Coordinates of N, CA, C and O in Angstrom, one line a residue:
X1 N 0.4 -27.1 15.3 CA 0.2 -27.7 13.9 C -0.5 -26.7 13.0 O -0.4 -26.9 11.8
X2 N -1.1 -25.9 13.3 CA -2.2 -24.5 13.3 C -1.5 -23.9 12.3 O -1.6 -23.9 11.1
X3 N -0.4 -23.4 13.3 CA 1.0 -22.6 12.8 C 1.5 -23.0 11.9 O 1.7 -22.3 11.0
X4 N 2.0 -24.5 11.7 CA 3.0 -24.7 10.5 C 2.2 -25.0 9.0 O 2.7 -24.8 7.9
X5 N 0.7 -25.4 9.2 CA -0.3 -25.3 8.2 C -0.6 -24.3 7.5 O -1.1 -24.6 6.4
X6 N -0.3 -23.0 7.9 CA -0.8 -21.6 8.1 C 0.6 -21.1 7.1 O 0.7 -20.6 6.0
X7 N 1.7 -21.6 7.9 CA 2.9 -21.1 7.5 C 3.4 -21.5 6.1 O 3.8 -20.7 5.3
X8 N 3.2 -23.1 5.7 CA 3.2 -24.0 4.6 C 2.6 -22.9 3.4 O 3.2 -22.2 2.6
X9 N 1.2 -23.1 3.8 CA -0.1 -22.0 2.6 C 0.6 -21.0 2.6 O 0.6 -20.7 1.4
X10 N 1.4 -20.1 3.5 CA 1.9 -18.9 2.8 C 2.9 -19.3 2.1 O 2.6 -19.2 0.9
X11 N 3.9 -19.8 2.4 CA 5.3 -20.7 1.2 C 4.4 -20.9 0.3 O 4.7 -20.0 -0.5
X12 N 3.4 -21.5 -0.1 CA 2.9 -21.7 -1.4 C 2.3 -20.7 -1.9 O 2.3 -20.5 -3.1
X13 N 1.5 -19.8 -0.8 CA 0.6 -19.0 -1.9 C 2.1 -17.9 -2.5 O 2.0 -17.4 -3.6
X14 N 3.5 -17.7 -1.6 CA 4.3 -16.8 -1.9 C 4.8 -17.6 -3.3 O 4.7 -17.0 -4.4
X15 N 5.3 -18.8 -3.1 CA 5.8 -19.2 -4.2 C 5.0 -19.3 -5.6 O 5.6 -19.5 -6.6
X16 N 3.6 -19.2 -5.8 CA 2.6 -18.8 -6.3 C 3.0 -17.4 -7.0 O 2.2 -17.1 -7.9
X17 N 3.9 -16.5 -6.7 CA 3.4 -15.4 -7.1 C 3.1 -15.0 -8.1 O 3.2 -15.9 -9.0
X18 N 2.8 -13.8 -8.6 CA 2.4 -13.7 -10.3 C 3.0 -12.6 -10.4 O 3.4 -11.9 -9.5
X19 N 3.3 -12.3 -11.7 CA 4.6 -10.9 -12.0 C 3.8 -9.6 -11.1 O 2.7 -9.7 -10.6
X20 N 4.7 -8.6 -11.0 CA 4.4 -7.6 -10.6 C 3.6 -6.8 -11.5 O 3.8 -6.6 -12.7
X21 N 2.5 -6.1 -10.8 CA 1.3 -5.2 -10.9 C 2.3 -3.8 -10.8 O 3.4 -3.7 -10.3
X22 N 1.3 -2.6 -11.6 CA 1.4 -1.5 -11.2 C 0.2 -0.5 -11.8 O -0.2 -0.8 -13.0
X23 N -0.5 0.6 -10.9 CA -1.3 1.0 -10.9 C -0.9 2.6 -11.4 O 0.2 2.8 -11.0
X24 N -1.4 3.5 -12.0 CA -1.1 4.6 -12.5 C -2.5 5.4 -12.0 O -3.6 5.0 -12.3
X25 N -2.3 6.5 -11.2 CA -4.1 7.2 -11.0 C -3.5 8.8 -11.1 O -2.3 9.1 -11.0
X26 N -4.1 9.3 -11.1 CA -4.3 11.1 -11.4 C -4.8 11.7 -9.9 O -6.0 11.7 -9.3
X27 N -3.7 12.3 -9.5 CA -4.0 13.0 -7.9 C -3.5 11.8 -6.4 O -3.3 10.6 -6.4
X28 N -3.6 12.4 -5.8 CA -3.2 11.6 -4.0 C -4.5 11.7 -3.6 O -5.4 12.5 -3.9
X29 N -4.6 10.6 -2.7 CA -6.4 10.5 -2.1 C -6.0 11.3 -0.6 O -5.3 11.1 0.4
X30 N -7.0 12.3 -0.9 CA -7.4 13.2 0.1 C -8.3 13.0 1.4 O -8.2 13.5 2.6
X31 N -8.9 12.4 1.0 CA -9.6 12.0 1.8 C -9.3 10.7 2.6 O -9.0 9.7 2.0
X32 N -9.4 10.9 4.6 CA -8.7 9.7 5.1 C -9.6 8.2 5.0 O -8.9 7.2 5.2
X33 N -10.6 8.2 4.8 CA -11.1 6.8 5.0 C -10.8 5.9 3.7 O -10.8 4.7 3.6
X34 N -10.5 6.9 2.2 CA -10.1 6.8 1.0 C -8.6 5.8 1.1 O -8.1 4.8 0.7
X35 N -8.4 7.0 1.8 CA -6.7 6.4 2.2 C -6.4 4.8 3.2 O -5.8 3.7 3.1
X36 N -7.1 5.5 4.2 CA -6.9 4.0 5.0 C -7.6 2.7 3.9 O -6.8 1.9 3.5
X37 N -9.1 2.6 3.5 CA -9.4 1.5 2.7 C -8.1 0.9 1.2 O -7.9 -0.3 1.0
X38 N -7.5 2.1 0.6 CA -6.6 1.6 -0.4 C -5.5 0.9 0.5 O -5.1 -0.2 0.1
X39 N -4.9 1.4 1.5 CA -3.6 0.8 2.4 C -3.7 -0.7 2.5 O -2.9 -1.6 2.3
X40 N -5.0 -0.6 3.1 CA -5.5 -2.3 3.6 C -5.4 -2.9 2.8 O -4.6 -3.8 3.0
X41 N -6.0 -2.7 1.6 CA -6.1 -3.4 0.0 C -4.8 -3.5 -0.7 O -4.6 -4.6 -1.3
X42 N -3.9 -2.7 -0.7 CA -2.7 -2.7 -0.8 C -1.6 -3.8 0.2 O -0.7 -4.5 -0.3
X43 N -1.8 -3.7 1.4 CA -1.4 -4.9 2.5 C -1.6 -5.9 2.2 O -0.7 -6.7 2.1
X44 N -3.2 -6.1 2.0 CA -3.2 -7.5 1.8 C -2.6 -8.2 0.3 O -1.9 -9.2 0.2
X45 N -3.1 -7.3 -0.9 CA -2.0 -7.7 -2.1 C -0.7 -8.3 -1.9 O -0.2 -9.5 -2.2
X46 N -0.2 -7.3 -1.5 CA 1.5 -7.3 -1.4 C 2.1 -8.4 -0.4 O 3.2 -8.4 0.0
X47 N 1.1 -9.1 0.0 CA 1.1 -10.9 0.2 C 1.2 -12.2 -0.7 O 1.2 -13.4 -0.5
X48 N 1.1 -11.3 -2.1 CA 1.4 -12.4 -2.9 C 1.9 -12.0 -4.0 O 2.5 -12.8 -4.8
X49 N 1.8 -10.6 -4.2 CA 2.3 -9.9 -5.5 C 2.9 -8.4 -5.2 O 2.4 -7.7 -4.3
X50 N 4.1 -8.0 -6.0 CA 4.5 -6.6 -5.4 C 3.6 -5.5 -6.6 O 3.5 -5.6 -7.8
X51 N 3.3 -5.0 -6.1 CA 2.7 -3.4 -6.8 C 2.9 -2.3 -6.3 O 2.6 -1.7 -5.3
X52 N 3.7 -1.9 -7.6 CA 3.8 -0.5 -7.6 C 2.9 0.4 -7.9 O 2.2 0.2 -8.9
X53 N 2.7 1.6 -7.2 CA 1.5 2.8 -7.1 C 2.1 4.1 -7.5 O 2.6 4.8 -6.6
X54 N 1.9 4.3 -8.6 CA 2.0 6.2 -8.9 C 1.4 6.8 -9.0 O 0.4 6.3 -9.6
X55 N 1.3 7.9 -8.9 CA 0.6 8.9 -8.6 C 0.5 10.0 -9.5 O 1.1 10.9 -8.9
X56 N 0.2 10.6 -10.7 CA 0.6 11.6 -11.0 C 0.0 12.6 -10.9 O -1.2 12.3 -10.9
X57 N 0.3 13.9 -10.8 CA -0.3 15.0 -10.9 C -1.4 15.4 -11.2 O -1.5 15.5 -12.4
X58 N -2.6 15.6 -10.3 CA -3.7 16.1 -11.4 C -3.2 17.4 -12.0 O -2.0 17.9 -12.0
X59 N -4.5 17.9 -12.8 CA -4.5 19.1 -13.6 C -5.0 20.1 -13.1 O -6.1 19.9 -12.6
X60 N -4.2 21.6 -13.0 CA -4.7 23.1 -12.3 C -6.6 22.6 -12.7 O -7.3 22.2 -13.7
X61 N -6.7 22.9 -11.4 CA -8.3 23.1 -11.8 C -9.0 23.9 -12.1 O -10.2 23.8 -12.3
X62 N -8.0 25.5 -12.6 CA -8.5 26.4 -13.0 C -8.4 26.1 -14.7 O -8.8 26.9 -15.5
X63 N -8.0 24.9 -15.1 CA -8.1 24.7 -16.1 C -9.5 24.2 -16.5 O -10.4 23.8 -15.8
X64 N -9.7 24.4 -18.1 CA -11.4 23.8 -18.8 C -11.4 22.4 -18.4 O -10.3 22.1 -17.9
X65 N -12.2 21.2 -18.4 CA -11.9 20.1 -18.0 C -11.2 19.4 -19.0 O -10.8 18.3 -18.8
X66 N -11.0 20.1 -20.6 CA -10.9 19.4 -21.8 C -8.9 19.7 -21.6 O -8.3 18.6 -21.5
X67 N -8.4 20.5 -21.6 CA -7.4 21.1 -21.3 C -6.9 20.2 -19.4 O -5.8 19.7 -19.1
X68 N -7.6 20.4 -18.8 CA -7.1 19.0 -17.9 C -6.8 18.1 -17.9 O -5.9 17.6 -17.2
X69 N -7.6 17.7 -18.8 CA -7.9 16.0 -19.2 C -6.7 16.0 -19.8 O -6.0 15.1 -19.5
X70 N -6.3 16.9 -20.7 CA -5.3 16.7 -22.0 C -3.9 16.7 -20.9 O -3.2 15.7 -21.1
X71 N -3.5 17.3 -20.2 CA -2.6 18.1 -19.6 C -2.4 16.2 -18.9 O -1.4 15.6 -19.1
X72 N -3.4 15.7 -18.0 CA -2.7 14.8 -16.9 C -3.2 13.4 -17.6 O -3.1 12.4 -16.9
X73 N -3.8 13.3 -19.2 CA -3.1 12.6 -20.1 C -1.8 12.3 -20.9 O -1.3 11.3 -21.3
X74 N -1.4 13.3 -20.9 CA 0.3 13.3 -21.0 C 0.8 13.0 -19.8 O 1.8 12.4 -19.7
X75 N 0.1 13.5 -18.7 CA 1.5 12.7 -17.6 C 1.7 11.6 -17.3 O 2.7 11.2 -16.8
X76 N 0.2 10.5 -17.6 CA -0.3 9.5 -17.6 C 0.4 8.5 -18.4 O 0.5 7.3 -18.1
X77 N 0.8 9.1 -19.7 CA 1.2 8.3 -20.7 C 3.0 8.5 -21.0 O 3.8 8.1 -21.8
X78 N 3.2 9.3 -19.8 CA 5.0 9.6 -20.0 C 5.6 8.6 -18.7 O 6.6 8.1 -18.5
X79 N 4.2 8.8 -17.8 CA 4.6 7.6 -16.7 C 4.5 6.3 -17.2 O 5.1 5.4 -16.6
X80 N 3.8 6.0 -18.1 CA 3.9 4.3 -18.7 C 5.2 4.2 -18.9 O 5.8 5.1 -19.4
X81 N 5.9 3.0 -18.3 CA 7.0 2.5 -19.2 C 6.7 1.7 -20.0 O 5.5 1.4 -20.1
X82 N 8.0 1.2 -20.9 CA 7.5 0.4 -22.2 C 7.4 -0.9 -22.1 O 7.4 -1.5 -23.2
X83 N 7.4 -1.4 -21.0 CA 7.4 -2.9 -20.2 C 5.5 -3.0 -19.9 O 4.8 -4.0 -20.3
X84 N 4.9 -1.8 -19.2 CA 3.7 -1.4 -18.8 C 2.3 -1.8 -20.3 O 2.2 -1.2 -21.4
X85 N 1.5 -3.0 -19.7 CA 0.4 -3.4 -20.6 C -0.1 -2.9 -20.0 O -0.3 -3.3 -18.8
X86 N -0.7 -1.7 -20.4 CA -1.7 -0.7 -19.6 C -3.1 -0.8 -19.8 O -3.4 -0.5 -21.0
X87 N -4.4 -1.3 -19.0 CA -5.8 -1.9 -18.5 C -6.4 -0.5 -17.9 O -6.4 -0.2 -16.7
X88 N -6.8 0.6 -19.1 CA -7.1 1.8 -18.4 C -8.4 1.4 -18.1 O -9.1 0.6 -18.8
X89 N -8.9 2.1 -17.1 CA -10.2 1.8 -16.5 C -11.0 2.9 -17.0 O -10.4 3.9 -16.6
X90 N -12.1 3.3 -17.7 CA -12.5 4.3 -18.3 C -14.5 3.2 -18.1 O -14.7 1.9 -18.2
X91 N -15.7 4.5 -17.9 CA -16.9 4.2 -17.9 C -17.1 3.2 -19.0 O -17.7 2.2 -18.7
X92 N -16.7 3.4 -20.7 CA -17.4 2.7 -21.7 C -16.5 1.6 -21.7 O -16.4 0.9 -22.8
X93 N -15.9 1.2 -20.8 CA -14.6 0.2 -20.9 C -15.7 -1.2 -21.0 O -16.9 -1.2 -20.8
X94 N -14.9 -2.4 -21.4 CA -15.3 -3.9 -21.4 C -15.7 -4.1 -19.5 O -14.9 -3.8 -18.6
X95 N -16.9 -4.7 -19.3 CA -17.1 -4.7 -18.1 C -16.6 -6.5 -17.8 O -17.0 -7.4 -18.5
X96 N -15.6 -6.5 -16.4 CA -15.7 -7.9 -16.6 C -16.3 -8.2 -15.0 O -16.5 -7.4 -14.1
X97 N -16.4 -9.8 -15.1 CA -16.9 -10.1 -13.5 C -15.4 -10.5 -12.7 O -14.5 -10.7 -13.4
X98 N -15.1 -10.6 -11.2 CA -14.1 -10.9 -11.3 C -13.2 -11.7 -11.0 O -12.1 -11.5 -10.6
X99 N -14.1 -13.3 -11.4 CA -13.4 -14.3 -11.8 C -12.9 -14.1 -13.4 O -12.4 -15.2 -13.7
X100 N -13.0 -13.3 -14.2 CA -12.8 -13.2 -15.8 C -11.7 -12.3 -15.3 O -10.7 -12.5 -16.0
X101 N -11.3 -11.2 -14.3 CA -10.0 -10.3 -14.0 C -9.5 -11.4 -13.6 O -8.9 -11.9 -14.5
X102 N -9.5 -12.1 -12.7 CA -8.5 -13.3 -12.5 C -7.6 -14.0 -13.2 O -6.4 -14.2 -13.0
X103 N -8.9 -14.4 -14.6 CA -8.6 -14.7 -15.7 C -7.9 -14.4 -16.4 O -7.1 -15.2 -16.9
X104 N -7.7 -12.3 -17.0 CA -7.0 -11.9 -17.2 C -5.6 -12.0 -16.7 O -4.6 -12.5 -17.3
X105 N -5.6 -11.6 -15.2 CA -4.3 -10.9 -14.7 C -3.2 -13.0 -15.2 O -2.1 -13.1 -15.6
X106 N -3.9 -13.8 -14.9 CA -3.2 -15.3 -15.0 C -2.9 -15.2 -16.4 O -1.7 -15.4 -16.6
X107 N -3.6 -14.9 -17.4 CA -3.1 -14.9 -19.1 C -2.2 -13.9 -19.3 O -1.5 -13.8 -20.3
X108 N -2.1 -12.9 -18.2 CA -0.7 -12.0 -18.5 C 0.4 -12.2 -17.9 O 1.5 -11.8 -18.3
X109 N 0.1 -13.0 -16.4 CA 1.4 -13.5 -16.2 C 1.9 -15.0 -17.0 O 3.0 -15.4 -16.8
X110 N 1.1 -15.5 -17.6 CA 1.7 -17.0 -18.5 C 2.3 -15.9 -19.4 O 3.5 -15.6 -19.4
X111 N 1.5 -15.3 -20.3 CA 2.2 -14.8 -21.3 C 3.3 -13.8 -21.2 O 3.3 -13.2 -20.1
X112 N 4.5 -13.3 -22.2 CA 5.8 -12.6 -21.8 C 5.2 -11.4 -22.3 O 5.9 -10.8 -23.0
X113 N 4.3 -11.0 -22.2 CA 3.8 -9.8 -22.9 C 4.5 -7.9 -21.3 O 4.7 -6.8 -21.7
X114 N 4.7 -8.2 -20.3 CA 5.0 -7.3 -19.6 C 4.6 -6.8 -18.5 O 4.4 -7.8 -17.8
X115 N 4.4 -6.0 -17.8 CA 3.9 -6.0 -16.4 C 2.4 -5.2 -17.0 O 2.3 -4.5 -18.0
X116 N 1.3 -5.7 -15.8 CA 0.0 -5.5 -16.0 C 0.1 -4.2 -15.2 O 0.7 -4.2 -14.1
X117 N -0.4 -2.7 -15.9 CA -0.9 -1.4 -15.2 C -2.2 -0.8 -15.2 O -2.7 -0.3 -16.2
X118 N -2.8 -0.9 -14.0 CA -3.9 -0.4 -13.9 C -3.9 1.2 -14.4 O -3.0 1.8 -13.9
X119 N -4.7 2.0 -15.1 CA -4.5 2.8 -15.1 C -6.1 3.6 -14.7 O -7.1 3.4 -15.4
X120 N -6.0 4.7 -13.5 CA -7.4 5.6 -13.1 C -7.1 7.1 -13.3 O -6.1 7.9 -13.1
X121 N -8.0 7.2 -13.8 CA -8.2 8.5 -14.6 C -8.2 9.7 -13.1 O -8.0 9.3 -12.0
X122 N -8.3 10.9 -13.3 CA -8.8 11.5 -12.6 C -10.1 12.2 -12.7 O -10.7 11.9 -13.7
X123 N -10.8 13.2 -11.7 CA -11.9 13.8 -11.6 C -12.7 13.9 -12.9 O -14.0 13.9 -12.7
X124 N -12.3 14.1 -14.1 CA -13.0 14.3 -15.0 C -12.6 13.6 -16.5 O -12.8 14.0 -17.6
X125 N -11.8 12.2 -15.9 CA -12.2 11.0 -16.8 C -10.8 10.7 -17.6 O -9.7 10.8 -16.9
X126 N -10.7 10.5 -18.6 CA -9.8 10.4 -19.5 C -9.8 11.0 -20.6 O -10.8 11.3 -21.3
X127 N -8.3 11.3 -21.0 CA -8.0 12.2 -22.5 C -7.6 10.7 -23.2 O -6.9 9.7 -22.7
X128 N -8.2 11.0 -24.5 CA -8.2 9.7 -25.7 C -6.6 9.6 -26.0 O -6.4 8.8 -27.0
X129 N -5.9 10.0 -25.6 CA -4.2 9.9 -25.6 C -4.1 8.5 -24.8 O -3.5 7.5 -25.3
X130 N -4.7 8.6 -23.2 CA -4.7 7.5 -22.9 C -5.5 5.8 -23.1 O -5.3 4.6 -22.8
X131 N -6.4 6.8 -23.7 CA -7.0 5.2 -24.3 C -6.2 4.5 -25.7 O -6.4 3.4 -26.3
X132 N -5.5 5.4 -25.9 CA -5.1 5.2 -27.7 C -4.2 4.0 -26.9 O -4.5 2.8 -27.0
X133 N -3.3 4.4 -26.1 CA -2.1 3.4 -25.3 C -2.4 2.0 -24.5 O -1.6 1.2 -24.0
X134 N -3.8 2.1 -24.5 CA -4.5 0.8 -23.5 C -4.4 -0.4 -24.4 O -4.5 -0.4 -25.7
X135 N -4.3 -1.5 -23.7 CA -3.3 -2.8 -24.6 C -5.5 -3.8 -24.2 O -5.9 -4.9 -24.7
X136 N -6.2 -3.0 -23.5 CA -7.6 -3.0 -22.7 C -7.9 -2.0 -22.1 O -7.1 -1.2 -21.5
X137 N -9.2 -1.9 -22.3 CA -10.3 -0.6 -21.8 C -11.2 -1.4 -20.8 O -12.1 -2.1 -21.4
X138 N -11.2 -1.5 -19.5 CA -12.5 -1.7 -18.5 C -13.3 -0.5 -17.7 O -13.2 0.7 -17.2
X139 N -14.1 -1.4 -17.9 CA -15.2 -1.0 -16.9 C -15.8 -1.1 -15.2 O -16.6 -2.0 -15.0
X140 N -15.3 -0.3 -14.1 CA -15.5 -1.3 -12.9 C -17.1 -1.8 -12.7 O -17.5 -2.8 -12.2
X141 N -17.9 -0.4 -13.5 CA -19.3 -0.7 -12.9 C -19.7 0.2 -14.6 O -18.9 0.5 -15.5
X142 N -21.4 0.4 -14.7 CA -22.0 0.9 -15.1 C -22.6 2.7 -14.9 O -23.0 3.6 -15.6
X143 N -22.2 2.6 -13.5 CA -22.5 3.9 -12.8 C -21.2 4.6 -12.8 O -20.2 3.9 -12.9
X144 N -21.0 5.7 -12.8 CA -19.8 6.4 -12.7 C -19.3 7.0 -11.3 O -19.7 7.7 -10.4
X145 N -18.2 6.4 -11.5 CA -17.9 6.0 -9.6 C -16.8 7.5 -9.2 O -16.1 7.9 -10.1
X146 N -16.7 8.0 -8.3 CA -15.6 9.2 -8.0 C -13.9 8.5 -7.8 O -13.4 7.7 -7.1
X147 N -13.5 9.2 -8.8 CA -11.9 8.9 -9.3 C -11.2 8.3 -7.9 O -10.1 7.8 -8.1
X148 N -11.6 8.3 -6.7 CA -11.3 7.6 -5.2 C -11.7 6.7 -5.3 O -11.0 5.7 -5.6
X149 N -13.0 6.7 -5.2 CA -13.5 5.7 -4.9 C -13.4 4.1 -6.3 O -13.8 3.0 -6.1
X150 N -13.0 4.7 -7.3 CA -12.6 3.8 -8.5 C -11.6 3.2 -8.1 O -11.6 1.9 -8.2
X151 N -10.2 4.0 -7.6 CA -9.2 3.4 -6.7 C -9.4 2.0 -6.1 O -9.0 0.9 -6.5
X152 N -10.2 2.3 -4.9 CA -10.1 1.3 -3.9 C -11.3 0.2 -4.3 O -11.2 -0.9 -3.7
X153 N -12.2 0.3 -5.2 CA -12.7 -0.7 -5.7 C -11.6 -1.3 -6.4 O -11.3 -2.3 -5.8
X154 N -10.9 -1.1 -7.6 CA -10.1 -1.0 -8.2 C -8.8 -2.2 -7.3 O -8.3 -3.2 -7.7
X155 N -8.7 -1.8 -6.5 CA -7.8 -2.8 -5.3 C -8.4 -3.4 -4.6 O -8.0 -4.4 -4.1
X156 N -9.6 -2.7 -4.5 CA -10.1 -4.6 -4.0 C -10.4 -5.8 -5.0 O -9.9 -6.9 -4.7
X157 N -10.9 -5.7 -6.0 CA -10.7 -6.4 -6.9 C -9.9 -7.1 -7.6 O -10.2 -8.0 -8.4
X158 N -8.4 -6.5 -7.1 CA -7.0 -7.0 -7.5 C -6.9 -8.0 -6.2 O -6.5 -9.1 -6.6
X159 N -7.2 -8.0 -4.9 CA -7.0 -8.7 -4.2 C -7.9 -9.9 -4.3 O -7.6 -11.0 -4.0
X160 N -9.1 -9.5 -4.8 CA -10.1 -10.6 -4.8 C -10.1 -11.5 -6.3 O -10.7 -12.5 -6.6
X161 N -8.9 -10.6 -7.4 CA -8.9 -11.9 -8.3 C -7.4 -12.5 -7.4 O -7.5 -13.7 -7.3
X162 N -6.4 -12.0 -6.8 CA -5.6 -12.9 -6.5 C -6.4 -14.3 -5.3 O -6.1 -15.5 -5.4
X163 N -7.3 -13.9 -4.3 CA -7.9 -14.8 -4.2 C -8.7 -15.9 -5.0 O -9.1 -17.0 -4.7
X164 N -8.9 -15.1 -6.0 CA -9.7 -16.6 -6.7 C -8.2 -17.1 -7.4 O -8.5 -18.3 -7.4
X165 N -7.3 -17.0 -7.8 CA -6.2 -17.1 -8.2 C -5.9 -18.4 -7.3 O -6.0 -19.6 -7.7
X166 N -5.7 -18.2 -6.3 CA -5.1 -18.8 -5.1 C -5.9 -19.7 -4.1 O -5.5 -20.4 -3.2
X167 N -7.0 -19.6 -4.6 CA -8.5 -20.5 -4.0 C -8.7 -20.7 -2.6 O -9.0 -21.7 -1.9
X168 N -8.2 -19.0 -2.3 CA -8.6 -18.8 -0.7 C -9.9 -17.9 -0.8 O -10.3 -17.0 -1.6
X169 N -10.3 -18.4 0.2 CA -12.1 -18.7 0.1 C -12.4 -17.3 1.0 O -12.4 -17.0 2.3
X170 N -12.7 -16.5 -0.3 CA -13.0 -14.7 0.2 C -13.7 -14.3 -1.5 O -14.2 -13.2 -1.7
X171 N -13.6 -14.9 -2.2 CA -14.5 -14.6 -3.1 C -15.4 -16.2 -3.0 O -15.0 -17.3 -3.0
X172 N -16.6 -15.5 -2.8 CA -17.9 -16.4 -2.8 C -19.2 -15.6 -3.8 O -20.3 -16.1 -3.9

């Protein structure tokens, strides 16, 4: 009875689902515990919503950081498609808590406005090319977090508004 209870709640949380997510970040995570924490976070997502993850290019590091910034802002903003309501995550961004992302990500799937894109900067932040294109500017924290580690906060957070979404009891 365990089983078919268990099984039921996924039929509903699946049929539940909310449009498709996509995340846009600058560089591949190098680092393995970086990597394994976003996988998990990504697994467990892709239980109720599909998201897509790209990757784009950072910038030669022999470049100035102003000239980086510029450089994997254009790659940032050629990878947007024109479907993509892009939520760049940038330090001076709107800070929300994340029953209020919940909130969001639910007012963008009621509304036909397009698919929700996270977008993470890399190592040395964002060029204003990409803020010009953000449909929202957030904030994950106050402190300035390393372009990884913004990531996997960044996905946990996606999973923990679909939990409050879904009113399985993991955000308390």
């Amino acid at each position: 009875q365990a089983t078919a209870s268990c099984r039921s709640r996924q039929t509903i949380w699946r049929d539940m689902a909310g449009k498709p997510l996509r995340c846009i970040s600058v560089g591949k995570l190098k680092t393995p515990f970086w990597k394994d924490a976003a996988a998990h976070y990504l697994t467990r997502i892709k239980r109720w919503r599909h998201l897509e993850y790209t990757e784009v290019r950072d910038g030669d590091a022999a470049l100035p950081p102003d000239q980086r910034n510029a450089l994997e802002g254009r790659r940032i903003v050629e990878a947007l498609a024109p479907q993509d309501v892009a939520l760049v995550l940038d330090e001076h961004g709107q800070k929300l808590s994340s029953p209020q992302l919940a909130a969001l990500l639910r007012r963008l799937d009621q509304e036909a406005r397009g698919r929700a894109c996270f977008v993470v900067g890399g190592a040395w932040g964002l060029d204003d090319i990409v803020r010009q294109r953000a449909f929202k500017i957030l904030s994950l924290s106050d402190m300035t977090l390393p372009h990884e580690l913004a990531r996997v906060v960044l996905l946990e957070q996606i999973y923990r508004a679909e939990c409050i979404l879904r009113k399985v009891p993991y955000h308390h």
